[in-house]
Coordinates of C-alpha atoms in Angstrom, one line a residue:
Chain A
M1 CA -91.0 -23.4 23.2
F2 CA -89.9 -22.8 19.6
L3 CA -88.5 -19.4 20.5
L4 CA -86.6 -20.9 23.4
N5 CA -85.2 -23.7 21.2
L6 CA -84.2 -21.1 18.7
K7 CA -82.4 -19.1 21.4
I8 CA -80.6 -22.2 22.7
G9 CA -79.8 -23.4 19.1
F10 CA -78.3 -20.0 18.3
F11 CA -76.3 -20.0 21.6
L12 CA -74.8 -23.4 20.8
A13 CA -74.2 -22.7 17.1
L14 CA -72.5 -19.4 17.8
R15 CA -70.0 -21.0 20.1
Q16 CA -69.5 -24.0 17.9
I17 CA -68.7 -21.8 15.0
R18 CA -66.6 -19.4 17.0
R19 CA -64.5 -22.1 18.5
A20 CA -64.4 -24.5 15.6
N21 CA -61.1 -25.3 13.8
V22 CA -60.4 -22.4 11.5
W23 CA -59.1 -24.6 8.7
T24 CA -62.3 -26.8 8.8
T25 CA -64.5 -23.7 8.8
G26 CA -62.4 -22.3 6.0
L27 CA -62.7 -25.4 3.9
I28 CA -66.5 -25.6 4.3
V29 CA -66.9 -21.9 3.4
F30 CA -64.5 -22.5 0.4
V31 CA -66.8 -25.3 -0.8
M32 CA -69.8 -23.0 -0.4
V33 CA -68.0 -20.2 -2.4
L34 CA -67.3 -22.7 -5.2
T35 CA -70.8 -23.9 -5.2
F36 CA -72.2 -20.3 -5.3
L37 CA -69.8 -19.5 -8.2
N38 CA -70.9 -22.7 -9.9
L39 CA -74.5 -21.7 -9.5
V40 CA -74.0 -18.1 -10.8
V41 CA -71.0 -18.2 -13.1
V42 CA -71.7 -21.3 -15.2
S43 CA -75.2 -20.2 -16.3
G44 CA -74.0 -16.6 -16.4
I45 CA -71.3 -17.4 -18.9
L46 CA -73.5 -19.5 -21.0
V47 CA -76.1 -16.8 -21.2
G48 CA -73.3 -14.2 -21.5
L49 CA -72.1 -15.8 -24.7
I50 CA -75.4 -15.0 -26.4
E51 CA -75.8 -11.7 -24.5
G52 CA -72.4 -10.7 -25.9
S53 CA -73.7 -11.4 -29.4
I54 CA -76.9 -9.6 -28.8
A55 CA -75.1 -6.6 -27.4
A56 CA -72.8 -6.5 -30.4
Y57 CA -75.7 -6.8 -32.8
H58 CA -77.4 -3.9 -30.9
A59 CA -74.4 -1.7 -30.8
Q60 CA -72.9 -2.5 -34.2
Y61 CA -75.9 -3.0 -36.5
T62 CA -79.4 -2.3 -35.4
G63 CA -79.0 0.6 -33.0
D64 CA -81.8 1.0 -30.4
V65 CA -84.5 0.8 -33.0
I66 CA -84.4 -0.4 -36.6
I67 CA -86.8 0.3 -39.4
S68 CA -86.7 -2.1 -42.3
N69 CA -88.6 -3.0 -45.4
L70 CA -91.8 -5.0 -45.1
N71 CA -91.4 -8.6 -45.9
N72 CA -93.0 -8.4 -49.3
K73 CA -91.1 -5.3 -50.3
K74 CA -87.6 -4.7 -51.5
Y75 CA -87.2 -1.4 -49.8
I76 CA -89.1 1.0 -47.5
E77 CA -91.6 2.9 -49.6
G78 CA -91.8 6.6 -48.7
S79 CA -88.4 6.5 -46.9
P80 CA -87.9 10.3 -47.3
N81 CA -91.1 10.9 -45.2
I82 CA -89.9 8.5 -42.5
I83 CA -86.5 10.2 -42.5
T84 CA -88.3 13.6 -42.1
I85 CA -90.3 12.2 -39.2
L86 CA -87.0 11.0 -37.5
K87 CA -85.3 14.3 -38.0
N88 CA -88.2 16.0 -36.1
M89 CA -88.2 13.6 -33.2
D90 CA -86.5 14.8 -30.1
D91 CA -85.8 11.3 -28.8
V92 CA -83.5 10.5 -31.8
K93 CA -79.8 10.9 -31.2
S94 CA -78.7 9.8 -34.6
F95 CA -79.8 7.5 -37.4
T96 CA -78.3 5.9 -40.5
P97 CA -80.3 4.9 -43.6
R98 CA -78.9 2.0 -45.6
F99 CA -79.4 0.6 -49.1
S100 CA -79.0 -3.2 -49.2
T101 CA -79.0 -5.9 -51.8
G102 CA -77.5 -9.3 -52.6
V103 CA -74.3 -9.2 -54.6
I104 CA -71.7 -11.6 -56.1
A105 CA -68.1 -10.6 -55.4
E106 CA -65.5 -12.1 -57.7
A107 CA -61.7 -12.1 -57.1
N108 CA -59.8 -13.9 -59.8
Y109 CA -61.6 -12.5 -62.8
Q110 CA -58.4 -10.8 -64.2
T111 CA -56.2 -13.9 -64.0
K112 CA -58.4 -16.9 -64.3
K113 CA -58.1 -19.1 -67.4
D114 CA -61.2 -20.5 -69.2
T115 CA -60.7 -23.8 -67.4
D116 CA -60.5 -22.1 -64.0
K117 CA -63.4 -21.8 -61.7
A118 CA -64.5 -18.3 -60.8
N119 CA -63.5 -17.3 -57.2
T120 CA -66.7 -15.8 -56.1
A121 CA -68.6 -15.2 -52.8
S122 CA -72.1 -14.2 -52.2
A123 CA -72.6 -11.3 -49.9
Q124 CA -74.8 -8.4 -48.9
L125 CA -73.9 -5.0 -50.4
I126 CA -74.8 -2.2 -48.0
G127 CA -74.8 1.3 -49.1
I128 CA -74.1 3.7 -46.3
N129 CA -73.5 7.3 -45.4
P130 CA -70.1 6.7 -43.9
L131 CA -70.5 9.5 -41.3
A132 CA -74.0 8.7 -40.2
E133 CA -73.2 5.0 -40.1
D134 CA -70.1 5.7 -38.0
E135 CA -72.1 7.9 -35.6
V136 CA -74.8 5.2 -35.0
T137 CA -72.7 2.0 -35.1
G138 CA -69.1 3.1 -34.8
L139 CA -68.3 1.0 -37.9
S140 CA -64.9 2.7 -38.3
N141 CA -63.9 1.1 -35.0
H142 CA -64.0 -2.3 -36.7
M143 CA -61.3 -1.8 -39.2
L144 CA -58.9 -4.7 -39.3
E145 CA -56.8 -3.4 -42.2
G146 CA -56.9 -0.3 -44.4
S147 CA -59.0 2.7 -43.7
Y148 CA -62.7 3.6 -43.3
L149 CA -64.8 5.1 -46.1
T150 CA -65.2 8.8 -46.7
P151 CA -68.4 10.4 -48.3
N152 CA -66.4 11.1 -51.5
D153 CA -64.9 7.6 -52.0
Y154 CA -65.6 6.4 -55.5
D155 CA -65.6 2.7 -56.3
K156 CA -64.2 1.9 -52.9
I157 CA -65.5 -0.8 -50.6
L158 CA -65.0 -2.2 -47.1
I159 CA -65.2 -5.9 -47.0
G160 CA -65.9 -8.2 -44.1
Y161 CA -63.1 -10.5 -43.1
F162 CA -65.3 -13.5 -43.3
L163 CA -65.4 -13.2 -47.0
L164 CA -61.6 -13.5 -47.3
K165 CA -59.9 -16.8 -47.5
Q166 CA -56.7 -15.6 -45.6
Y167 CA -58.8 -15.0 -42.5
V168 CA -61.2 -17.9 -42.6
T169 CA -59.8 -21.3 -42.9
I170 CA -63.1 -23.1 -43.4
D171 CA -62.7 -25.7 -46.2
S172 CA -66.3 -26.6 -47.1
P173 CA -68.0 -26.8 -50.5
D174 CA -70.8 -24.7 -49.0
F175 CA -68.5 -21.9 -48.0
S176 CA -66.9 -19.7 -50.5
A177 CA -64.4 -16.9 -49.8
L178 CA -62.3 -14.7 -51.9
E179 CA -58.6 -15.7 -52.2
H180 CA -55.7 -13.3 -52.4
V181 CA -57.8 -10.2 -51.7
Y182 CA -56.0 -7.6 -49.7
V183 CA -56.4 -3.8 -49.1
G184 CA -55.9 -2.2 -52.5
S185 CA -57.0 -5.4 -54.4
K186 CA -59.6 -5.0 -57.0
I187 CA -62.7 -7.2 -57.0
R188 CA -65.7 -7.3 -59.3
L189 CA -69.3 -6.9 -58.0
T190 CA -72.3 -8.2 -59.9
I191 CA -75.8 -7.2 -59.2
N192 CA -78.6 -8.4 -61.5
G193 CA -76.1 -8.8 -64.3
V194 CA -74.6 -5.3 -63.8
T195 CA -70.9 -5.5 -62.9
R196 CA -68.5 -3.0 -61.5
E197 CA -64.8 -3.2 -60.5
V198 CA -64.1 -1.8 -57.1
T199 CA -61.1 -1.4 -54.9
V200 CA -60.9 -2.8 -51.4
K201 CA -60.2 0.2 -49.1
G202 CA -60.5 -1.7 -45.8
I203 CA -61.2 -4.9 -44.2
L204 CA -63.8 -5.1 -41.4
K205 CA -63.6 -7.4 -38.4
S206 CA -66.6 -8.0 -36.2
K207 CA -68.5 -10.8 -34.7
V208 CA -71.8 -9.5 -36.1
D209 CA -72.5 -11.6 -39.1
T210 CA -73.9 -8.7 -41.2
I211 CA -70.6 -6.9 -40.9
R212 CA -68.2 -9.7 -41.2
R213 CA -69.9 -11.1 -44.3
G214 CA -70.9 -7.7 -45.7
L215 CA -69.6 -5.3 -48.3
F216 CA -69.9 -1.6 -47.5
M217 CA -70.0 1.2 -50.0
V218 CA -70.9 4.9 -50.1
D219 CA -74.7 5.0 -50.5
S220 CA -74.8 7.1 -53.7
E221 CA -72.4 4.5 -55.4
A222 CA -74.5 1.6 -54.1
R223 CA -77.7 3.1 -55.4
E224 CA -76.1 3.6 -58.8
L225 CA -74.9 0.0 -58.8
M226 CA -78.3 -1.2 -57.8
G227 CA -79.9 0.8 -60.6
R228 CA -82.1 2.7 -58.1
Q229 CA -83.4 6.1 -59.0
D230 CA -85.5 6.7 -55.9
N231 CA -84.4 7.6 -52.4
N232 CA -86.1 4.6 -50.8
V233 CA -83.7 2.8 -48.4
S234 CA -83.7 -0.8 -47.1
E235 CA -83.3 0.0 -43.5
I236 CA -82.7 2.8 -41.0
A237 CA -80.8 2.1 -37.8
I238 CA -81.6 4.6 -35.0
N239 CA -79.8 5.5 -31.8
L240 CA -81.9 7.1 -29.1
K241 CA -80.9 9.7 -26.6
D242 CA -79.9 8.4 -23.1
G243 CA -82.9 7.4 -21.1
V244 CA -85.3 7.0 -24.0
D245 CA -87.0 3.6 -23.9
P246 CA -86.9 1.9 -27.3
I247 CA -90.3 0.3 -26.7
T248 CA -91.9 3.7 -26.1
F249 CA -90.1 5.1 -29.1
K250 CA -91.3 2.3 -31.2
Q251 CA -94.9 3.0 -30.1
K252 CA -94.4 6.6 -31.2
L253 CA -93.3 5.5 -34.7
L254 CA -96.3 3.2 -34.9
L255 CA -98.6 6.1 -33.9
A256 CA -96.9 8.1 -36.7
G257 CA -98.0 5.4 -39.1
V258 CA -94.5 4.3 -40.0
D259 CA -95.6 0.7 -39.8
K260 CA -97.8 1.1 -42.9
S261 CA -94.7 1.1 -45.1
A262 CA -92.0 -0.4 -42.9
K263 CA -91.3 -2.9 -40.1
V264 CA -90.4 -1.2 -36.8
Q265 CA -88.4 -3.2 -34.3
T266 CA -86.5 -2.5 -31.2
Y267 CA -83.1 -4.0 -31.1
A268 CA -84.5 -6.8 -28.9
D269 CA -87.2 -7.6 -31.5
A270 CA -84.7 -7.5 -34.3
Q271 CA -82.5 -10.2 -32.9
P272 CA -82.3 -13.2 -35.1
Q273 CA -84.7 -15.9 -33.9
F274 CA -81.9 -18.4 -33.4
L275 CA -80.2 -16.1 -30.9
K276 CA -83.4 -15.8 -29.0
D277 CA -83.8 -19.6 -29.0
I278 CA -80.2 -20.1 -27.9
V279 CA -80.7 -17.7 -25.0
N280 CA -83.5 -19.8 -23.8
T281 CA -81.7 -23.1 -24.4
F282 CA -78.5 -21.9 -22.7
A283 CA -80.5 -20.5 -19.8
T284 CA -82.2 -23.9 -19.4
L285 CA -78.8 -25.7 -19.7
G286 CA -77.3 -23.3 -17.2
N287 CA -80.1 -24.0 -14.8
F288 CA -79.6 -27.7 -15.3
L289 CA -75.9 -27.4 -14.6
S290 CA -76.6 -25.2 -11.6
S291 CA -79.1 -27.7 -10.3
I292 CA -76.4 -30.4 -10.4
G293 CA -74.1 -28.0 -8.5
L294 CA -76.8 -27.5 -6.0
V295 CA -77.3 -31.2 -5.5
V296 CA -73.5 -31.7 -5.2
S297 CA -73.2 -28.8 -2.6
S298 CA -76.2 -30.2 -0.7
I299 CA -74.5 -33.6 -0.5
T300 CA -71.2 -32.0 0.5
I301 CA -72.9 -30.0 3.3
F302 CA -74.9 -33.2 4.3
I303 CA -71.6 -35.1 4.6
V304 CA -69.8 -32.2 6.5
I305 CA -72.7 -31.8 9.0
F306 CA -73.1 -35.6 9.3
I307 CA -69.5 -36.1 10.1
N308 CA -69.5 -33.1 12.4
A309 CA -72.6 -34.4 14.2
L310 CA -71.3 -37.9 14.3
T311 CA -68.0 -36.9 15.8
R312 CA -69.9 -34.8 18.3
R313 CA -72.4 -37.5 19.0
K314 CA -71.2 -37.9 22.5
F315 CA -71.7 -34.2 23.2
I316 CA -75.1 -34.3 21.6
G317 CA -75.9 -37.1 24.0
I318 CA -74.6 -35.1 26.9
L319 CA -76.8 -32.1 25.8
K320 CA -79.8 -34.3 25.7
G321 CA -78.8 -35.9 29.0
I322 CA -78.7 -32.6 30.8
G323 CA -82.1 -31.7 29.4
I324 CA -81.4 -29.7 26.3
N325 CA -84.3 -30.1 23.9
G326 CA -83.4 -32.1 20.8
K327 CA -85.0 -29.5 18.6
A328 CA -82.6 -26.8 20.0
I329 CA -79.7 -29.1 19.1
E330 CA -81.1 -29.6 15.6
I331 CA -81.6 -25.8 15.2
S332 CA -78.0 -25.3 16.3
Y333 CA -76.9 -27.3 13.2
I334 CA -79.3 -25.4 11.0
F335 CA -77.8 -22.1 12.2
Q336 CA -74.3 -23.5 11.4
S337 CA -75.5 -24.5 7.9
I338 CA -77.0 -21.0 7.4
F339 CA -73.7 -19.5 8.5
Y340 CA -71.7 -21.5 6.1
A341 CA -74.1 -20.9 3.2
F342 CA -74.5 -17.2 4.0
L343 CA -70.7 -16.6 4.3
G344 CA -69.9 -18.6 1.2
S345 CA -72.6 -16.8 -0.8
A346 CA -71.5 -13.4 0.6
I347 CA -67.9 -14.0 -0.5
G348 CA -69.3 -15.4 -3.8
L349 CA -71.3 -12.2 -4.3
V350 CA -68.2 -10.1 -3.7
L351 CA -66.2 -12.2 -6.1
V352 CA -68.9 -12.1 -8.8
Y353 CA -69.7 -8.4 -8.7
L354 CA -66.4 -6.9 -7.8
V355 CA -64.0 -9.3 -9.6
L356 CA -65.6 -11.6 -12.2
V357 CA -68.1 -9.3 -13.9
P358 CA -65.6 -6.4 -14.3
L359 CA -63.0 -8.9 -15.4
F360 CA -65.1 -10.5 -18.1
R361 CA -66.3 -7.0 -19.2
A362 CA -62.6 -5.9 -19.6
H363 CA -61.5 -9.3 -21.1
P364 CA -64.4 -11.0 -22.7
I365 CA -64.1 -14.6 -23.7
D366 CA -63.2 -14.7 -27.4
F367 CA -65.8 -17.0 -29.0
P368 CA -66.2 -17.1 -32.8
F369 CA -69.7 -15.6 -32.7
S370 CA -69.5 -13.3 -29.7
D371 CA -67.4 -11.7 -27.0
G372 CA -68.6 -13.7 -24.0
I373 CA -69.3 -11.7 -20.9
L374 CA -70.6 -12.8 -17.5
V375 CA -74.3 -12.1 -17.1
A376 CA -75.3 -12.1 -13.5
P377 CA -78.5 -10.0 -12.8
L378 CA -78.7 -9.3 -9.1
A379 CA -82.3 -10.5 -8.8
G380 CA -81.4 -13.9 -10.3
T381 CA -78.2 -14.1 -8.3
L382 CA -80.1 -13.5 -5.1
V383 CA -82.7 -16.2 -6.0
R384 CA -79.8 -18.6 -6.5
M385 CA -78.3 -17.5 -3.2
W386 CA -81.6 -18.2 -1.5
L387 CA -81.8 -21.6 -3.2
L388 CA -78.3 -22.4 -1.9
I389 CA -79.2 -21.4 1.6
V390 CA -82.4 -23.4 1.6
S391 CA -80.8 -26.5 0.2
T392 CA -78.0 -26.1 2.7
I393 CA -80.5 -25.8 5.6
I394 CA -82.1 -29.0 4.5
A395 CA -78.8 -30.7 4.0
G396 CA -77.7 -29.6 7.5
Y397 CA -80.9 -30.5 9.2
I398 CA -81.3 -34.1 8.0
P399 CA -78.0 -35.5 9.4
S400 CA -78.3 -33.5 12.7
R401 CA -81.8 -35.0 13.1
M402 CA -80.5 -38.4 12.4
I403 CA -77.9 -38.1 15.2
V404 CA -80.1 -36.3 17.6
R405 CA -82.7 -39.0 17.4
K406 CA -80.3 -41.7 18.5
N407 CA -80.6 -43.0 22.1
T408 CA -79.3 -40.5 24.6
L409 CA -77.3 -42.9 26.7
D410 CA -75.9 -44.8 23.6
S411 CA -74.7 -41.4 22.4
I412 CA -73.1 -40.5 25.7
L413 CA -71.4 -43.9 26.0
G414 CA -70.5 -44.1 22.3
R415 CA -72.5 -47.3 21.9
N416 CA -73.9 -48.3 18.6
Chain B
M1 CA -88.6 -39.6 46.0
I2 CA -87.6 -42.6 43.9
Q3 CA -89.4 -46.0 43.8
V4 CA -88.1 -48.8 41.6
K5 CA -90.2 -51.9 41.1
N6 CA -89.0 -55.1 39.5
L7 CA -86.7 -53.3 37.2
V8 CA -85.3 -55.4 34.4
K9 CA -82.8 -54.3 31.7
S10 CA -81.5 -56.5 29.1
F11 CA -79.4 -56.0 26.0
K12 CA -79.8 -57.8 22.7
D13 CA -76.8 -58.6 20.5
G14 CA -78.2 -60.6 17.6
Q15 CA -79.9 -63.7 19.0
T16 CA -78.1 -63.3 22.4
E17 CA -79.9 -61.5 25.1
T18 CA -78.0 -60.4 28.2
K19 CA -79.9 -59.5 31.3
V20 CA -78.0 -56.9 33.2
L21 CA -80.6 -55.9 35.8
K22 CA -82.7 -58.8 37.0
G23 CA -85.7 -57.5 38.8
I24 CA -84.5 -54.7 41.2
D25 CA -86.7 -53.2 43.8
F26 CA -85.4 -50.1 45.4
Q27 CA -86.5 -46.9 47.2
A28 CA -84.7 -43.6 47.9
Q29 CA -86.1 -41.0 50.2
Q30 CA -85.8 -37.3 49.9
G31 CA -82.5 -36.0 51.3
E32 CA -80.8 -39.4 51.3
F33 CA -77.2 -39.8 50.1
I34 CA -77.0 -43.3 48.7
A35 CA -73.9 -45.0 47.3
I36 CA -74.3 -47.8 44.9
M37 CA -71.5 -50.3 44.9
G38 CA -70.6 -53.4 43.1
R39 CA -67.9 -55.1 41.1
S40 CA -67.3 -54.2 37.5
G41 CA -70.1 -55.4 35.3
A42 CA -72.5 -55.9 38.2
G43 CA -75.0 -53.5 36.7
K44 CA -74.6 -50.5 39.0
S45 CA -74.2 -47.8 36.3
T46 CA -77.0 -49.4 34.2
F47 CA -79.2 -49.2 37.3
L48 CA -78.3 -45.5 37.8
Y49 CA -79.0 -44.7 34.1
Q50 CA -82.5 -46.3 34.4
M51 CA -83.3 -44.4 37.6
S52 CA -82.1 -41.2 36.2
L53 CA -84.2 -41.6 33.0
L54 CA -81.2 -41.6 30.7
D55 CA -82.2 -45.0 29.4
F56 CA -85.3 -47.1 28.9
P57 CA -85.8 -50.2 31.1
T58 CA -86.9 -53.4 29.5
S59 CA -89.6 -53.8 32.1
G60 CA -90.4 -52.7 35.6
E61 CA -91.6 -49.5 37.0
I62 CA -89.8 -46.3 38.1
I63 CA -91.7 -43.7 40.0
I64 CA -89.6 -40.5 40.4
D65 CA -90.9 -37.5 42.3
G66 CA -94.3 -38.9 42.0
E67 CA -94.2 -39.5 38.2
H68 CA -94.3 -42.8 36.5
S69 CA -91.5 -42.8 34.0
H70 CA -93.2 -45.3 31.6
N71 CA -96.0 -42.7 31.0
M72 CA -93.5 -40.0 29.9
T73 CA -92.7 -39.3 26.3
S74 CA -89.1 -38.8 25.3
E75 CA -89.5 -35.0 25.4
Q76 CA -91.1 -35.1 28.8
K77 CA -88.2 -37.2 30.1
T78 CA -85.8 -34.7 28.7
N79 CA -87.7 -31.9 30.4
F80 CA -87.8 -33.9 33.6
R81 CA -84.0 -34.4 33.5
L82 CA -83.6 -30.6 32.9
T83 CA -85.8 -29.4 35.8
K84 CA -85.5 -32.1 38.4
C85 CA -82.2 -34.0 38.0
G86 CA -78.5 -33.1 38.1
Y87 CA -75.9 -35.3 36.6
V88 CA -72.2 -35.8 37.3
F89 CA -70.4 -38.2 35.0
Q90 CA -67.2 -40.0 35.4
D91 CA -65.6 -38.2 32.4
Y92 CA -67.1 -34.8 33.4
A93 CA -69.2 -34.6 30.2
L94 CA -68.5 -30.9 29.6
L95 CA -69.0 -29.3 26.2
P96 CA -65.6 -28.5 24.8
E97 CA -66.6 -25.4 22.9
L98 CA -68.3 -23.8 25.9
T99 CA -66.5 -21.9 28.6
T100 CA -66.9 -22.9 32.2
I101 CA -69.7 -20.5 32.9
E102 CA -71.4 -21.3 29.6
N103 CA -71.4 -25.0 30.4
V104 CA -73.1 -24.2 33.7
V105 CA -75.5 -21.6 32.3
L106 CA -76.8 -23.7 29.4
P107 CA -79.4 -25.8 31.3
L108 CA -80.5 -22.7 33.1
L109 CA -81.2 -20.9 29.9
M110 CA -83.0 -24.0 28.6
Q111 CA -85.3 -23.5 31.6
N112 CA -86.2 -20.1 30.2
I113 CA -84.6 -18.3 33.1
N114 CA -83.7 -14.8 31.9
K115 CA -80.2 -14.4 30.8
K116 CA -79.0 -12.1 33.6
D117 CA -80.4 -14.3 36.3
A118 CA -79.1 -17.5 34.7
Y119 CA -75.6 -16.1 34.5
Q120 CA -75.8 -15.0 38.1
K121 CA -76.9 -18.4 39.2
A122 CA -74.2 -20.1 37.2
K123 CA -71.6 -17.8 38.6
E124 CA -72.8 -18.4 42.2
A125 CA -72.6 -22.2 41.6
L126 CA -69.1 -21.9 40.3
V127 CA -68.0 -19.5 43.1
R128 CA -69.5 -22.0 45.6
I129 CA -67.3 -24.7 44.2
K130 CA -64.3 -22.5 44.2
L131 CA -64.1 -21.9 40.5
G132 CA -65.0 -18.2 40.5
H133 CA -61.7 -17.4 38.9
R134 CA -62.1 -19.8 36.0
L135 CA -65.4 -18.6 34.5
K136 CA -64.1 -17.9 31.0
N137 CA -61.8 -20.9 30.7
L138 CA -62.6 -23.7 28.2
P139 CA -62.7 -27.2 29.7
S140 CA -59.4 -28.0 27.9
Q141 CA -57.7 -25.3 30.0
L142 CA -58.8 -26.9 33.3
S143 CA -57.4 -29.8 35.3
G144 CA -59.5 -33.0 35.7
G145 CA -60.5 -32.0 39.2
E146 CA -61.6 -28.6 38.1
Q147 CA -63.6 -30.1 35.2
Q148 CA -65.4 -32.3 37.6
R149 CA -66.2 -29.4 39.8
V150 CA -67.6 -27.5 36.8
S151 CA -69.7 -30.6 36.1
I152 CA -71.0 -30.5 39.7
A153 CA -71.7 -26.8 39.4
R154 CA -73.7 -27.5 36.3
A155 CA -75.6 -30.2 38.1
I156 CA -76.5 -28.2 41.1
A157 CA -76.9 -24.7 39.7
N158 CA -80.7 -24.9 39.6
H159 CA -81.1 -26.9 42.8
P160 CA -82.3 -30.2 41.3
K161 CA -84.4 -32.6 43.3
I162 CA -82.0 -35.5 42.8
L163 CA -78.3 -35.5 42.0
F164 CA -77.1 -38.5 40.1
A165 CA -73.3 -39.2 40.0
D166 CA -71.7 -41.9 38.1
E167 CA -68.2 -42.7 39.4
P168 CA -67.5 -39.0 40.0
T169 CA -64.1 -39.6 41.5
A170 CA -62.9 -42.4 39.2
N171 CA -60.7 -40.2 37.1
L172 CA -59.5 -37.9 39.9
D173 CA -56.5 -37.9 42.2
N174 CA -57.0 -38.3 45.9
E175 CA -57.0 -34.6 46.6
S176 CA -59.6 -33.8 43.9
S177 CA -61.7 -36.8 44.9
Q178 CA -61.8 -35.7 48.5
A179 CA -62.8 -32.2 47.4
V180 CA -65.7 -33.6 45.4
M181 CA -66.8 -35.9 48.2
D182 CA -66.6 -33.0 50.7
F183 CA -68.8 -31.0 48.5
F184 CA -71.3 -33.9 48.1
L185 CA -71.4 -34.1 51.9
Q186 CA -72.0 -30.4 52.2
L187 CA -74.9 -30.7 49.7
H188 CA -76.3 -33.6 51.6
K189 CA -76.3 -31.7 54.8
E190 CA -78.3 -29.0 53.0
G191 CA -80.9 -31.7 52.1
Q192 CA -79.8 -32.6 48.6
T193 CA -80.8 -36.1 47.5
I194 CA -77.7 -37.8 46.0
I195 CA -77.4 -41.2 44.4
M196 CA -73.9 -42.0 43.5
V197 CA -72.3 -45.0 41.8
T198 CA -68.8 -45.7 43.0
H199 CA -66.4 -48.6 43.3
E200 CA -64.3 -46.9 45.9
E201 CA -65.2 -48.1 49.3
Q202 CA -63.7 -45.1 51.2
Y203 CA -66.0 -42.7 49.4
A204 CA -69.0 -45.0 49.6
K205 CA -68.6 -45.1 53.4
L206 CA -69.3 -41.3 53.4
A207 CA -72.8 -41.9 52.1
Q208 CA -75.8 -42.4 54.3
K209 CA -76.6 -45.8 52.8
I210 CA -74.6 -48.2 50.7
V211 CA -76.5 -50.4 48.2
K212 CA -74.6 -53.3 46.9
I213 CA -75.4 -54.8 43.5
D214 CA -74.1 -58.1 42.1
D215 CA -75.2 -59.9 39.0
G216 CA -78.0 -57.5 38.4
K217 CA -79.6 -57.8 41.8
I218 CA -79.3 -55.8 45.0
I219 CA -77.6 -58.0 47.5
S220 CA -77.5 -55.6 50.4
Q221 CA -78.5 -52.2 51.6
I222 CA -76.5 -51.0 54.6
Q223 CA -77.2 -47.9 56.6
N224 CA -74.0 -46.1 57.6

């Protein structure tokens, strides 16, 4: 009997859809498309904000795997050995060792009077091999002004734009930035009481905090300024060849004993904890907003099907009158709901994957901390599509059942 | 074929209860063509709806084709209507989104007749009623008379035991009305049981028996 009802339900649904008013069908499908987009895009953008930040941190700072000093050490002991290991590993595409330390940068030391406050900013000084760094992180692509470092640069630095007052208009006692510092300006760096005057060669712009708040210098210079005689570095960012899994590579490093003197992390491990937390929070928030969208769409479909069934109450009565099983009539409305949800979702899928994802990739949303992209993994999207279809089926079934259950003759005669 | 005993139907509107049928006893034999007549509001259509199991009586007994209606569930009644009854309504009661042949074939498909046979039967019924050239038209593309003929084709396609007709000619012009009645007479000659409600005496006279109802009671049964 169920199969027969299914067959008759399909027969009725097909004809009702085929001969329905095109504008009405179009409007319902449009609502379904918007609902689908609401389900996928809202949470996708929220997660995409953070994913954009994570992707930038991966590409511009950590590489695929990053080796850094142990928490209780200032640098990686035995760095040359680790570098030798990396050089001998086939999986490694490129790597860049870095020296890093805290520094005070001062801008107005030449002009300030005794009564003036020193214009200083705390930052991280990072000593790099400009060529290796550029190969791993493409640092030279982030020049806002001036030019990138060369290995022979002496007393030259690149400075992150977040350390310069002209780019950052934050006026807070907790935030200090250097004033009137441009390409060619001289600033003074102080590390553990040792000072050196350096020239700003370029200004870096990035949404990765380490870059936009960092000072970059050729590694030999930085070591000298830090007073370091050894070759131990603070961190090594590694890019792997295509197809090499960072987790597998990390295991290889652990097997090689690198973890005895350094912390080995994949780019995912190395993300700041707050980013990981935000991803989870935004995903939850996205799901919450999507759930609201789902409820709204269910109510919309409920109303649409209810009005549809109500206006067709007489015909539902006739169908029952001539002996068509009520279940078959209900199933016909379920099929219609599935049609609307499926068509809406299909159009939504096309819009998401052929229009919105490429569009956001080409033109990310410019947020202060990231370039927001649209994250819409296919598996998650299909789950949302399934949710939409299920909720639509329920929303379509309930009103049709309400109308089908009414007295047959009352329906035929339009009596209440 | 149909036996009705002390049939009562009343409608409640708040505290007010209106008795429309006040204890009707009635019998129809197989192959009879019965016309039910009465003035407007007399209860003739209500009587037809009770007999044809489209409605629930307040009390009384209806035995139709040997089955007691009060023992039937709603689903059994629906199935009974599907397999044993045919209906012709005053306003044709066709489904607007189905073509002529689809309107006729639908109850046949619901009886699980295979698709090919069902369409063949539907086509035969429509050809018989001279609508073989209108199979793929929607109801909105047909005249009133044609729509009523589709309605009749739907009712007779699977040879029901009883054909119920509620004012089948009320919305039709004389020519179409006459065509409908001619067809009913032809069906009757073939042994079809027909129970028809009408207020038009010239068509009632064509029936084998005229049952007159007034104020919810049968006041006369005249054999023509």
